[in-house]
């Protein structure tokens, strides 16, 4: 066991006016299983890069362990998987690698296949197996669940629960609950560490927020009273100051003695009172600054004249000789929120793309009125670039509504003026979600919409879907989200 000490850490990107971190100090135990959470854009990945020494910063980070980042870059994905592992960890023992793969329910055969022929889930598991063989390493595991199906997520979380010495960035509540024993959270005004899993941290945060909100009305009254008092005191001393050179206590002569002296004392006293009042106002205002905003979102779907919107009958999809799914029967009716389940590669995304009108070869019958308008959220955010105003115009959506939704999803006003290419992965996904919520549609089709999206925003989206009950067909591997939202589940 050793400690990782962070002291007075301050960091900002070149050309930025805002500090990502400012005088941050805390300690971590290198044996902890740390879940790392916080709203998108708060600096989680940045902090991992600071631990890795990628950026210059002020303050100190001291540790007696080496840091290793996941996922590691694979320069040549055509290489055999065994060679990829050798590049990451040249001194590995084969029997240890096989042991780790067995724990992850991965066949040894994958080692003798090209790395890019492995599914996303297999690639993730192989990389984790390679990293956990290293000794005296503190692992920085950044979003390992993206593109993992539910079964794979359960396997990986069970695997991590038996390990120690890592920081895990994830927004999947169930995954965190089964993997970690401490939570490191980046809040609005501070960074804090708490023992326990995500659910324990969230319950504690809700209690803190409820206490602050319950005190809010009293605090606001106190602030208003102090502000009014400060104004009255300042106004009173100002009036006395104006009159001190014009008072004629003895008749014809202006009195500059006693009254002038007293007015000066009054002015000094009033300024001291005003300073104390302003300090009190600022102190009381601080109590309200760590509550995360999660304003209600809205969605307004177009009314469709039929109950049945889309129907697939005996549909099969193949790419060349590779059949990805076969004999699919699916009917989407108004008010349905249907979740497609299935392992990676089972054809979930292909079905969504087919329904959205993409040119995909299939057999069977697809019944969809050409008048049906569909709003689609893709997995892929790689093409997003340019300003938000230009993006809204290119998508034919209302710019003010679009930006209003982003504000509710925790975008600052400064963020709205930046190029989309500079956004974090979670912020880019929010752009696609905000675009979808701004579109007029009969049906919303979302393909893994929550990848990289923070927990609080996930809860906002859950509340939106439960309140407005739109017609939705979606693929999502966050088990908590699916169990809360789906009216029916189709497993491929």
Short mmCIF file of C-alpha atoms in Angstrom, two decimals:
data_model
loop_
_atom_site.label_atom_id
_atom_site.label_comp_id
_atom_site.label_asym_id
_atom_site.label_seq_id
_atom_site.Cartn_x
_atom_site.Cartn_y
_atom_site.Cartn_z
CA UNK A 1 0.00 0.00 0.00
CA UNK A 2 1.22 3.50 -0.87
CA UNK A 3 -0.31 6.94 -1.17
CA UNK A 4 -0.84 9.10 -4.23
CA UNK A 5 -0.66 12.74 -3.10
CA UNK A 6 -2.11 15.63 -5.08
CA UNK A 7 -1.25 19.03 -3.64
CA UNK A 8 -2.34 22.50 -4.85
CA UNK A 9 -2.90 21.22 -8.38
CA UNK A 10 -3.76 24.01 -10.83
CA UNK A 11 -4.14 23.50 -14.56
CA UNK A 12 -5.60 25.25 -17.60
CA UNK A 13 -5.21 24.48 -21.30
CA UNK A 14 -3.12 26.88 -23.38
CA UNK A 15 -5.24 29.75 -24.66
CA UNK A 16 -8.03 29.07 -22.15
CA UNK A 17 -9.16 31.65 -19.60
CA UNK A 18 -10.70 29.01 -17.32
CA UNK A 19 -8.76 26.79 -14.94
CA UNK A 20 -9.83 23.15 -15.16
CA UNK A 21 -8.38 22.63 -11.67
CA UNK A 22 -7.44 25.29 -9.13
CA UNK A 23 -5.49 24.56 -5.90
CA UNK A 24 -6.86 21.01 -5.71
CA UNK A 25 -5.46 18.78 -2.94
CA UNK A 26 -6.36 15.20 -1.92
CA UNK A 27 -4.86 11.76 -1.24
CA UNK A 28 -5.55 8.36 -2.81
CA UNK A 29 -4.58 4.90 -1.60
CA UNK A 30 -2.97 2.86 -4.38
CA UNK A 31 -4.96 -0.23 -3.24
CA UNK A 32 -8.36 1.41 -3.71
CA UNK A 33 -10.83 0.60 -6.47
CA UNK A 34 -11.83 4.15 -7.31
CA UNK A 35 -14.84 5.07 -9.39
CA UNK A 36 -14.34 8.48 -11.03
CA UNK A 37 -17.50 10.48 -11.75
CA UNK A 38 -18.54 14.01 -12.67
CA UNK A 39 -20.41 15.99 -15.32
CA UNK A 40 -19.05 15.97 -18.87
CA UNK A 41 -16.31 18.55 -19.46
CA UNK A 42 -15.28 18.75 -15.78
CA UNK A 43 -11.81 17.30 -16.45
CA UNK A 44 -11.88 13.55 -15.71
CA UNK A 45 -9.78 12.52 -18.70
CA UNK A 46 -7.64 15.65 -18.24
CA UNK A 47 -6.84 14.57 -14.67
CA UNK A 48 -5.82 11.11 -15.88
CA UNK A 49 -3.49 12.75 -18.41
CA UNK A 50 -2.00 14.91 -15.66
CA UNK A 51 -1.23 11.77 -13.65
CA UNK A 52 0.48 10.40 -16.75
CA UNK A 53 2.60 13.56 -16.99
CA UNK A 54 1.27 14.60 -20.41
CA UNK A 55 0.72 18.27 -19.47
CA UNK A 56 2.59 20.87 -17.46
CA UNK A 57 0.83 22.03 -14.29
CA UNK A 58 1.49 23.88 -11.07
CA UNK A 59 1.38 22.08 -7.75
CA UNK A 60 2.63 18.54 -7.08
CA UNK A 61 1.56 14.98 -7.84
CA UNK A 62 3.66 12.40 -6.00
CA UNK A 63 3.31 8.62 -6.11
CA UNK A 64 5.39 5.48 -5.52
CA UNK A 65 3.62 3.63 -8.33
CA UNK A 66 3.70 3.99 -12.11
CA UNK A 67 0.51 4.94 -13.94
CA UNK A 68 -0.82 2.99 -16.90
CA UNK A 69 -3.66 4.21 -19.13
CA UNK A 70 -6.49 2.17 -20.62
CA UNK A 71 -7.25 1.84 -23.46
CA UNK A 72 -3.67 1.78 -24.71
CA UNK A 73 -3.11 2.81 -28.35
CA UNK A 74 -2.79 -0.02 -30.87
CA UNK A 75 -0.71 1.29 -33.77
CA UNK A 76 -1.13 -1.69 -36.09
CA UNK A 77 -4.52 -3.34 -35.68
CA UNK A 78 -3.69 -5.85 -38.43
CA UNK A 79 -1.15 -7.46 -36.09
CA UNK A 80 -1.86 -10.71 -34.31
CA UNK A 81 -3.41 -10.14 -30.90
CA UNK A 82 -0.46 -11.90 -29.23
CA UNK A 83 1.92 -9.38 -30.85
CA UNK A 84 -0.25 -6.48 -29.69
CA UNK A 85 -0.01 -7.78 -26.12
CA UNK A 86 3.77 -8.16 -26.46
CA UNK A 87 4.02 -4.50 -27.48
CA UNK A 88 2.11 -3.47 -24.34
CA UNK A 89 3.86 -5.84 -21.93
CA UNK A 90 6.99 -7.48 -23.40
CA UNK A 91 7.79 -9.42 -20.20
CA UNK A 92 4.43 -11.12 -19.76
CA UNK A 93 4.11 -14.77 -18.82
CA UNK A 94 1.86 -16.75 -21.15
CA UNK A 95 0.23 -18.76 -18.37
CA UNK A 96 -0.68 -15.52 -16.56
CA UNK A 97 -2.26 -14.14 -19.72
CA UNK A 98 -4.32 -17.31 -20.22
CA UNK A 99 -5.43 -17.14 -16.57
CA UNK A 100 -6.62 -13.54 -16.97
CA UNK A 101 -8.45 -14.35 -20.22
CA UNK A 102 -10.18 -17.29 -18.52
CA UNK A 103 -11.40 -14.96 -15.77
CA UNK A 104 -12.90 -12.78 -18.52
CA UNK A 105 -14.42 -15.79 -20.35
CA UNK A 106 -12.31 -15.15 -23.45
CA UNK A 107 -11.02 -18.08 -25.47
CA UNK A 108 -7.25 -18.43 -25.89
CA UNK A 109 -7.92 -18.67 -29.65
CA UNK A 110 -8.28 -14.87 -29.90
CA UNK A 111 -4.53 -14.53 -29.33
CA UNK A 112 -3.90 -16.03 -32.75
CA UNK A 113 -6.31 -13.79 -34.66
CA UNK A 114 -5.68 -10.28 -36.07
CA UNK A 115 -6.56 -7.72 -33.42
CA UNK A 116 -8.99 -5.87 -35.69
CA UNK A 117 -10.95 -9.10 -36.27
CA UNK A 118 -11.93 -9.13 -32.57
CA UNK A 119 -15.22 -7.59 -31.51
CA UNK A 120 -15.16 -4.40 -29.41
CA UNK A 121 -15.89 -6.47 -26.33
CA UNK A 122 -13.08 -8.93 -27.04
CA UNK A 123 -10.61 -6.11 -27.65
CA UNK A 124 -11.56 -4.48 -24.33
CA UNK A 125 -11.15 -7.73 -22.40
CA UNK A 126 -7.79 -8.56 -24.01
CA UNK A 127 -6.42 -5.10 -23.18
CA UNK A 128 -7.61 -5.34 -19.57
CA UNK A 129 -6.00 -8.78 -19.23
CA UNK A 130 -2.69 -7.38 -20.50
CA UNK A 131 -2.78 -4.40 -18.17
CA UNK A 132 -3.65 -6.30 -15.00
CA UNK A 133 -0.65 -8.60 -15.45
CA UNK A 134 1.68 -5.68 -14.77
CA UNK A 135 3.00 -5.34 -11.23
CA UNK A 136 3.26 -2.12 -9.20
CA UNK A 137 1.03 -0.29 -11.67
CA UNK A 138 -1.89 1.97 -10.83
CA UNK A 139 -4.32 1.67 -13.73
CA UNK A 140 -6.26 4.60 -15.17
CA UNK A 141 -9.22 2.92 -16.86
CA UNK A 142 -11.12 5.37 -19.06
CA UNK A 143 -14.67 4.39 -20.12
CA UNK A 144 -14.15 0.62 -20.65
CA UNK A 145 -17.89 -0.07 -21.04
CA UNK A 146 -18.47 1.82 -24.28
CA UNK A 147 -19.71 -0.61 -26.95
CA UNK A 148 -19.73 -3.51 -24.47
CA UNK A 149 -23.01 -5.42 -24.38
CA UNK A 150 -24.73 -6.06 -21.05
CA UNK A 151 -23.34 -9.57 -20.66
CA UNK A 152 -19.80 -8.32 -21.27
CA UNK A 153 -20.29 -5.45 -18.81
CA UNK A 154 -21.27 -7.89 -16.08
CA UNK A 155 -18.20 -10.01 -16.79
CA UNK A 156 -15.83 -7.04 -16.79
CA UNK A 157 -17.34 -5.55 -13.61
CA UNK A 158 -17.00 -8.91 -11.86
CA UNK A 159 -13.38 -9.08 -13.07
CA UNK A 160 -12.58 -5.58 -11.78
CA UNK A 161 -14.21 -6.29 -8.40
CA UNK A 162 -11.51 -8.91 -7.77
CA UNK A 163 -8.70 -6.46 -8.62
CA UNK A 164 -7.38 -3.36 -6.85
CA UNK A 165 -5.30 -0.30 -7.59
CA UNK A 166 -7.20 1.60 -10.27
CA UNK A 167 -9.27 4.64 -11.15
CA UNK A 168 -12.29 3.70 -13.24
CA UNK A 169 -14.05 6.39 -15.28
CA UNK A 170 -17.57 5.21 -16.06
CA UNK A 171 -21.10 6.61 -16.14
CA UNK A 172 -22.80 3.22 -15.89
CA UNK A 173 -24.30 3.14 -12.39
CA UNK A 174 -24.68 -0.62 -12.15
CA UNK A 175 -21.16 -1.19 -13.49
CA UNK A 176 -19.66 1.16 -10.89
CA UNK A 177 -21.68 -0.41 -8.08
CA UNK A 178 -20.21 -3.84 -8.82
CA UNK A 179 -16.63 -2.69 -9.46
CA UNK A 180 -15.49 -0.04 -6.95
CA UNK A 181 -15.11 0.58 -3.22
CA UNK A 182 -14.48 4.37 -3.32
CA UNK A 183 -15.85 7.25 -5.38
CA UNK A 184 -13.76 10.20 -6.58
CA UNK A 185 -16.14 12.92 -7.76
CA UNK A 186 -15.50 16.23 -9.52
CA UNK A 187 -18.21 18.55 -8.25
CA UNK A 188 -19.01 22.11 -9.29
CA UNK A 189 -16.70 23.66 -6.70
CA UNK A 190 -14.47 20.87 -5.38
CA UNK A 191 -13.16 17.32 -5.67
CA UNK A 192 -14.17 14.87 -2.95
CA UNK A 193 -13.52 11.22 -2.08
CA UNK A 194 -16.03 8.97 -0.36
CA UNK A 195 -15.86 5.33 0.70
CA UNK A 196 -18.45 3.02 -0.87
CA UNK A 197 -19.92 2.36 -4.30
CA UNK A 198 -21.76 4.74 -6.61
CA UNK A 199 -25.22 4.19 -5.08
CA UNK A 200 -23.93 5.02 -1.60
CA UNK A 201 -22.27 8.19 -2.94
CA UNK A 202 -25.40 9.21 -4.85
CA UNK A 203 -27.68 8.74 -1.82
CA UNK A 204 -25.30 10.83 0.27
CA UNK A 205 -25.19 13.54 -2.41
CA UNK A 206 -28.99 13.62 -2.59
CA UNK A 207 -29.15 14.07 1.19
CA UNK A 208 -26.64 16.92 1.00
CA UNK A 209 -28.56 18.55 -1.84
CA UNK A 210 -31.88 18.18 -0.02
CA UNK A 211 -30.39 19.79 3.07
CA UNK A 212 -29.07 22.70 1.00
CA UNK A 213 -32.36 23.09 -0.86
CA UNK A 214 -34.34 22.94 2.38
CA UNK A 215 -32.12 25.73 3.70
CA UNK A 216 -32.35 27.68 0.47
CA UNK A 217 -35.41 29.74 1.31
CA UNK A 218 -34.02 30.82 4.68
CA UNK A 219 -30.63 31.59 3.12
CA UNK A 220 -32.18 33.68 0.39
CA UNK A 221 -34.12 35.66 3.01
CA UNK A 222 -30.92 36.18 4.99
CA UNK A 223 -29.08 37.29 1.87
CA UNK A 224 -31.86 39.72 0.96
CA UNK A 225 -31.98 41.10 4.52
CA UNK A 226 -28.20 41.60 4.59
CA UNK A 227 -28.22 43.17 1.12
CA UNK A 228 -31.01 45.58 2.07
CA UNK A 229 -29.23 46.44 5.31
CA UNK A 230 -25.97 47.09 3.45
CA UNK A 231 -27.76 49.45 1.05
CA UNK A 232 -29.47 51.33 3.93
CA UNK A 233 -26.22 51.69 5.87
CA UNK A 234 -24.32 52.88 2.82
CA UNK A 235 -27.08 55.36 1.93
CA UNK A 236 -27.33 56.74 5.48
CA UNK A 237 -23.57 57.36 5.81
CA UNK A 238 -23.48 58.95 2.37
CA UNK A 239 -26.23 61.43 3.35
CA UNK A 240 -24.39 62.35 6.56
CA UNK A 241 -21.14 62.81 4.61
CA UNK A 242 -22.90 65.19 2.18
CA UNK A 243 -24.34 67.31 5.00
CA UNK A 244 -21.28 67.64 7.25
CA UNK A 245 -19.82 70.71 5.47
CA UNK A 246 -23.14 72.47 5.22
CA UNK A 247 -24.43 72.35 8.81
CA UNK A 248 -24.83 75.64 10.72
CA UNK A 249 -25.32 74.68 14.36
CA UNK A 250 -24.44 78.16 15.64
CA UNK A 251 -26.20 80.25 13.03
CA UNK A 252 -24.05 82.03 10.44
CA UNK A 253 -20.90 79.84 10.43
CA UNK A 254 -20.51 76.39 8.85
CA UNK A 255 -19.73 73.80 11.54
CA UNK A 256 -16.78 71.63 10.40
CA UNK A 257 -15.83 70.35 13.84
CA UNK A 258 -18.03 67.97 15.81
CA UNK A 259 -20.43 67.08 12.98
CA UNK A 260 -17.59 66.56 10.53
CA UNK A 261 -15.75 64.32 12.98
CA UNK A 262 -18.87 62.31 13.74
CA UNK A 263 -19.74 61.92 10.05
CA UNK A 264 -16.27 60.52 9.35
CA UNK A 265 -16.70 58.00 12.18
CA UNK A 266 -20.14 57.08 10.85
CA UNK A 267 -18.74 56.61 7.35
CA UNK A 268 -15.91 54.35 8.60
CA UNK A 269 -18.31 52.33 10.75
CA UNK A 270 -20.80 51.94 7.91
CA UNK A 271 -18.06 50.75 5.55
CA UNK A 272 -16.92 48.15 8.09
CA UNK A 273 -20.52 46.96 8.52
CA UNK A 274 -20.96 46.84 4.75
CA UNK A 275 -17.80 44.76 4.33
CA UNK A 276 -18.96 42.30 7.00
CA UNK A 277 -22.37 42.08 5.37
CA UNK A 278 -20.88 41.44 1.94
CA UNK A 279 -18.65 38.72 3.43
CA UNK A 280 -21.70 37.14 5.05
CA UNK A 281 -23.60 37.27 1.75
CA UNK A 282 -20.75 35.58 -0.09
CA UNK A 283 -20.36 32.92 2.60
CA UNK A 284 -24.07 32.07 2.56
CA UNK A 285 -24.13 32.03 -1.25
CA UNK A 286 -21.32 29.43 -1.29
CA UNK A 287 -23.63 26.94 0.40
CA UNK A 288 -25.76 26.81 -2.76
CA UNK A 289 -22.98 26.44 -5.31
CA UNK A 290 -22.42 22.64 -5.29
CA UNK A 291 -25.95 21.59 -6.22
CA UNK A 292 -25.88 20.18 -9.75
CA UNK A 293 -28.44 21.74 -12.06
CA UNK A 294 -30.64 19.20 -13.84
CA UNK A 295 -33.44 21.18 -15.41
CA UNK A 296 -36.32 19.35 -17.01
CA UNK A 297 -35.99 18.52 -20.68
CA UNK A 298 -38.91 18.43 -23.11
CA UNK A 299 -39.77 16.52 -26.27
CA UNK A 300 -42.73 17.11 -28.59
CA UNK A 301 -43.34 14.33 -31.08
CA UNK A 302 -45.54 14.74 -34.14
CA UNK A 303 -48.88 12.96 -34.01
CA UNK A 304 -49.12 10.02 -36.40
CA UNK A 305 -52.51 9.05 -37.81
CA UNK A 306 -52.03 5.29 -37.31
CA UNK A 307 -51.21 3.32 -34.20
CA UNK A 308 -48.62 1.18 -36.01
CA UNK A 309 -45.54 3.15 -37.14
CA UNK A 310 -43.02 0.51 -38.29
CA UNK A 311 -43.22 -3.23 -38.83
CA UNK A 312 -40.49 -5.76 -39.65
CA UNK A 313 -41.60 -9.21 -40.70
CA UNK A 314 -39.18 -12.12 -41.14
CA UNK A 315 -36.28 -9.69 -41.77
CA UNK A 316 -32.73 -10.98 -42.15
CA UNK A 317 -29.62 -8.84 -42.74
CA UNK A 318 -26.29 -10.06 -44.11
CA UNK A 319 -23.02 -8.43 -45.16
CA UNK A 320 -21.74 -10.68 -47.90
CA UNK A 321 -21.81 -14.22 -46.53
CA UNK A 322 -21.95 -13.01 -42.93
CA UNK A 323 -25.51 -13.15 -41.59
CA UNK A 324 -25.74 -10.70 -38.69
CA UNK A 325 -29.41 -11.34 -37.81
CA UNK A 326 -32.26 -13.43 -39.22
CA UNK A 327 -36.03 -13.88 -38.98
CA UNK A 328 -36.66 -10.65 -37.06
CA UNK A 329 -40.25 -9.73 -36.23
CA UNK A 330 -40.73 -6.26 -34.78
CA UNK A 331 -43.68 -3.88 -34.54
CA UNK A 332 -43.31 -0.33 -33.21
CA UNK A 333 -46.58 1.28 -32.10
CA UNK A 334 -47.28 4.75 -30.73
CA UNK A 335 -46.05 5.11 -27.15
CA UNK A 336 -43.69 2.11 -27.33
CA UNK A 337 -40.21 2.46 -25.86
CA UNK A 338 -38.54 -0.65 -27.23
CA UNK A 339 -35.02 -1.68 -26.24
CA UNK A 340 -33.06 -3.96 -28.57
CA UNK A 341 -30.80 -6.30 -26.63
CA UNK A 342 -28.10 -8.59 -27.97
CA UNK A 343 -24.40 -9.30 -27.98
CA UNK A 344 -21.99 -7.17 -29.98
CA UNK A 345 -22.37 -8.03 -33.66
CA UNK A 346 -25.94 -9.36 -33.35
CA UNK A 347 -27.32 -6.78 -35.81
CA UNK A 348 -28.91 -4.21 -33.49
CA UNK A 349 -27.41 -1.15 -35.21
CA UNK A 350 -28.12 -2.64 -38.64
CA UNK A 351 -31.83 -2.92 -37.80
CA UNK A 352 -31.93 0.71 -36.63
CA UNK A 353 -30.17 1.91 -39.80
CA UNK A 354 -32.53 -0.12 -41.99
CA UNK A 355 -35.57 1.47 -40.30
CA UNK A 356 -33.99 4.92 -40.74
CA UNK A 357 -33.76 4.36 -44.47
CA UNK A 358 -30.10 3.51 -45.01
CA UNK A 359 -29.24 1.37 -48.01
CA UNK A 360 -28.84 -2.03 -46.36
CA UNK A 361 -29.41 -5.37 -48.08
CA UNK A 362 -32.09 -7.42 -46.37
CA UNK A 363 -34.70 -10.07 -46.97
CA UNK A 364 -38.22 -10.11 -45.58
CA UNK A 365 -40.67 -7.21 -45.29
CA UNK A 366 -40.24 -3.70 -43.90
CA UNK A 367 -43.48 -1.72 -43.66
CA UNK A 368 -43.05 2.00 -43.04
CA UNK A 369 -45.09 4.88 -44.40
CA UNK A 370 -42.83 7.25 -46.42
CA UNK A 371 -44.47 10.09 -44.48
CA UNK A 372 -43.10 8.83 -41.16
CA UNK A 373 -40.44 11.24 -39.85
CA UNK A 374 -37.63 9.66 -37.83
CA UNK A 375 -35.05 11.37 -35.62
CA UNK A 376 -31.84 9.33 -35.37
CA UNK A 377 -28.97 9.45 -32.85
CA UNK A 378 -25.90 7.59 -34.13
CA UNK A 379 -23.16 5.92 -32.13
CA UNK A 380 -20.59 7.84 -34.16
CA UNK A 381 -19.60 11.41 -33.24
CA UNK A 382 -16.34 11.54 -35.20
CA UNK A 383 -17.67 13.86 -37.93
CA UNK A 384 -18.83 16.61 -35.58
CA UNK A 385 -16.99 19.91 -36.11
CA UNK A 386 -17.62 23.62 -36.55
CA UNK A 387 -19.80 26.02 -34.57
CA UNK A 388 -23.10 25.08 -32.95
CA UNK A 389 -24.96 27.79 -34.89
CA UNK A 390 -23.72 26.44 -38.21
CA UNK A 391 -24.53 22.89 -37.11
CA UNK A 392 -28.10 23.84 -36.16
CA UNK A 393 -28.57 25.53 -39.54
CA UNK A 394 -27.20 22.51 -41.44
CA UNK A 395 -29.59 20.20 -39.55
CA UNK A 396 -32.60 22.44 -40.11
CA UNK A 397 -33.39 22.83 -36.41
CA UNK A 398 -34.24 25.85 -34.28
CA UNK A 399 -30.94 27.25 -32.98
CA UNK A 400 -32.35 28.82 -29.80
CA UNK A 401 -34.18 25.60 -28.83
CA UNK A 402 -31.08 23.53 -29.63
CA UNK A 403 -28.80 25.70 -27.47
CA UNK A 404 -31.38 25.87 -24.69
CA UNK A 405 -31.35 22.07 -24.46
CA UNK A 406 -27.55 22.05 -24.34
CA UNK A 407 -27.62 24.60 -21.52
CA UNK A 408 -29.94 22.27 -19.58
CA UNK A 409 -27.43 19.47 -20.22
CA UNK A 410 -24.75 21.47 -18.34
CA UNK A 411 -23.16 23.40 -21.22
CA UNK A 412 -21.77 26.75 -20.07
CA UNK A 413 -22.39 29.86 -22.17
CA UNK A 414 -18.67 29.91 -23.05
CA UNK A 415 -18.93 26.31 -24.29
CA UNK A 416 -21.65 27.30 -26.76
CA UNK A 417 -19.15 29.50 -28.61
CA UNK A 418 -16.47 26.83 -29.02
CA UNK A 419 -15.84 24.52 -31.98
CA UNK A 420 -17.59 21.16 -31.57
CA UNK A 421 -14.34 19.34 -32.40
CA UNK A 422 -12.89 20.59 -29.07
CA UNK A 423 -15.76 19.11 -27.02
CA UNK A 424 -15.32 16.06 -24.80
CA UNK A 425 -16.76 12.76 -26.04
CA UNK A 426 -19.74 13.14 -23.69
CA UNK A 427 -20.42 16.70 -24.83
CA UNK A 428 -20.39 15.58 -28.48
CA UNK A 429 -22.97 12.91 -27.67
CA UNK A 430 -25.11 15.56 -25.99
CA UNK A 431 -24.99 17.58 -29.23
CA UNK A 432 -26.57 14.63 -31.07
CA UNK A 433 -29.20 14.16 -28.34
CA UNK A 434 -30.05 17.88 -28.30
CA UNK A 435 -30.37 17.82 -32.10
CA UNK A 436 -32.76 14.86 -31.86
CA UNK A 437 -34.87 16.56 -29.18
CA UNK A 438 -35.08 19.65 -31.42
CA UNK A 439 -36.33 17.75 -34.46
CA UNK A 440 -39.97 17.20 -35.41
CA UNK A 441 -40.47 13.45 -35.66
CA UNK A 442 -43.02 10.66 -35.23
CA UNK A 443 -40.37 8.20 -33.99
CA UNK A 444 -37.02 8.61 -32.24
CA UNK A 445 -34.37 5.98 -32.99
CA UNK A 446 -31.32 6.14 -30.72
CA UNK A 447 -28.24 3.92 -31.09
CA UNK A 448 -26.26 3.80 -27.82
CA UNK A 449 -27.12 7.43 -26.99
CA UNK A 450 -25.52 7.38 -23.54
CA UNK A 451 -21.93 6.47 -24.41
CA UNK A 452 -19.69 8.94 -22.50
CA UNK A 453 -22.74 10.88 -21.17
CA UNK A 454 -22.53 11.69 -17.43
CA UNK A 455 -24.82 10.13 -14.84
CA UNK A 456 -26.83 13.24 -14.00
CA UNK A 457 -27.60 13.87 -17.67
CA UNK A 458 -28.66 10.22 -18.00
CA UNK A 459 -31.14 10.77 -15.19
CA UNK A 460 -32.42 13.94 -16.90
CA UNK A 461 -33.04 11.95 -20.07
CA UNK A 462 -34.76 9.20 -18.08
CA UNK A 463 -37.09 11.78 -16.49
CA UNK A 464 -37.83 13.24 -19.94
CA UNK A 465 -38.80 9.87 -21.42
CA UNK A 466 -40.92 8.87 -18.43
CA UNK A 467 -42.73 12.22 -18.33
CA UNK A 468 -43.46 12.64 -22.06
CA UNK A 469 -43.66 8.96 -23.14
CA UNK A 470 -42.41 9.43 -26.72
CA UNK A 471 -42.28 6.57 -29.21
CA UNK A 472 -38.70 5.33 -29.03
CA UNK A 473 -36.68 2.46 -30.46
CA UNK A 474 -33.22 2.27 -28.92
CA UNK A 475 -30.07 0.28 -28.25
CA UNK A 476 -28.39 0.93 -24.91
CA UNK A 477 -26.20 -1.22 -22.67
CA UNK A 478 -26.79 0.76 -19.45
CA UNK A 479 -28.91 -1.81 -17.61
CA UNK A 480 -30.24 0.73 -15.10
CA UNK A 481 -31.44 3.04 -17.90
CA UNK A 482 -33.06 0.19 -19.83
CA UNK A 483 -34.91 -1.24 -16.84
CA UNK A 484 -36.25 2.23 -15.99
CA UNK A 485 -37.25 3.23 -19.54
CA UNK A 486 -38.13 0.26 -21.76
CA UNK A 487 -41.79 -0.74 -22.09
CA UNK A 488 -40.65 -3.88 -23.92
CA UNK A 489 -37.38 -5.63 -24.74
CA UNK A 490 -36.49 -7.56 -27.88
CA UNK A 491 -33.42 -9.77 -27.57
CA UNK A 492 -31.58 -10.75 -30.74
#
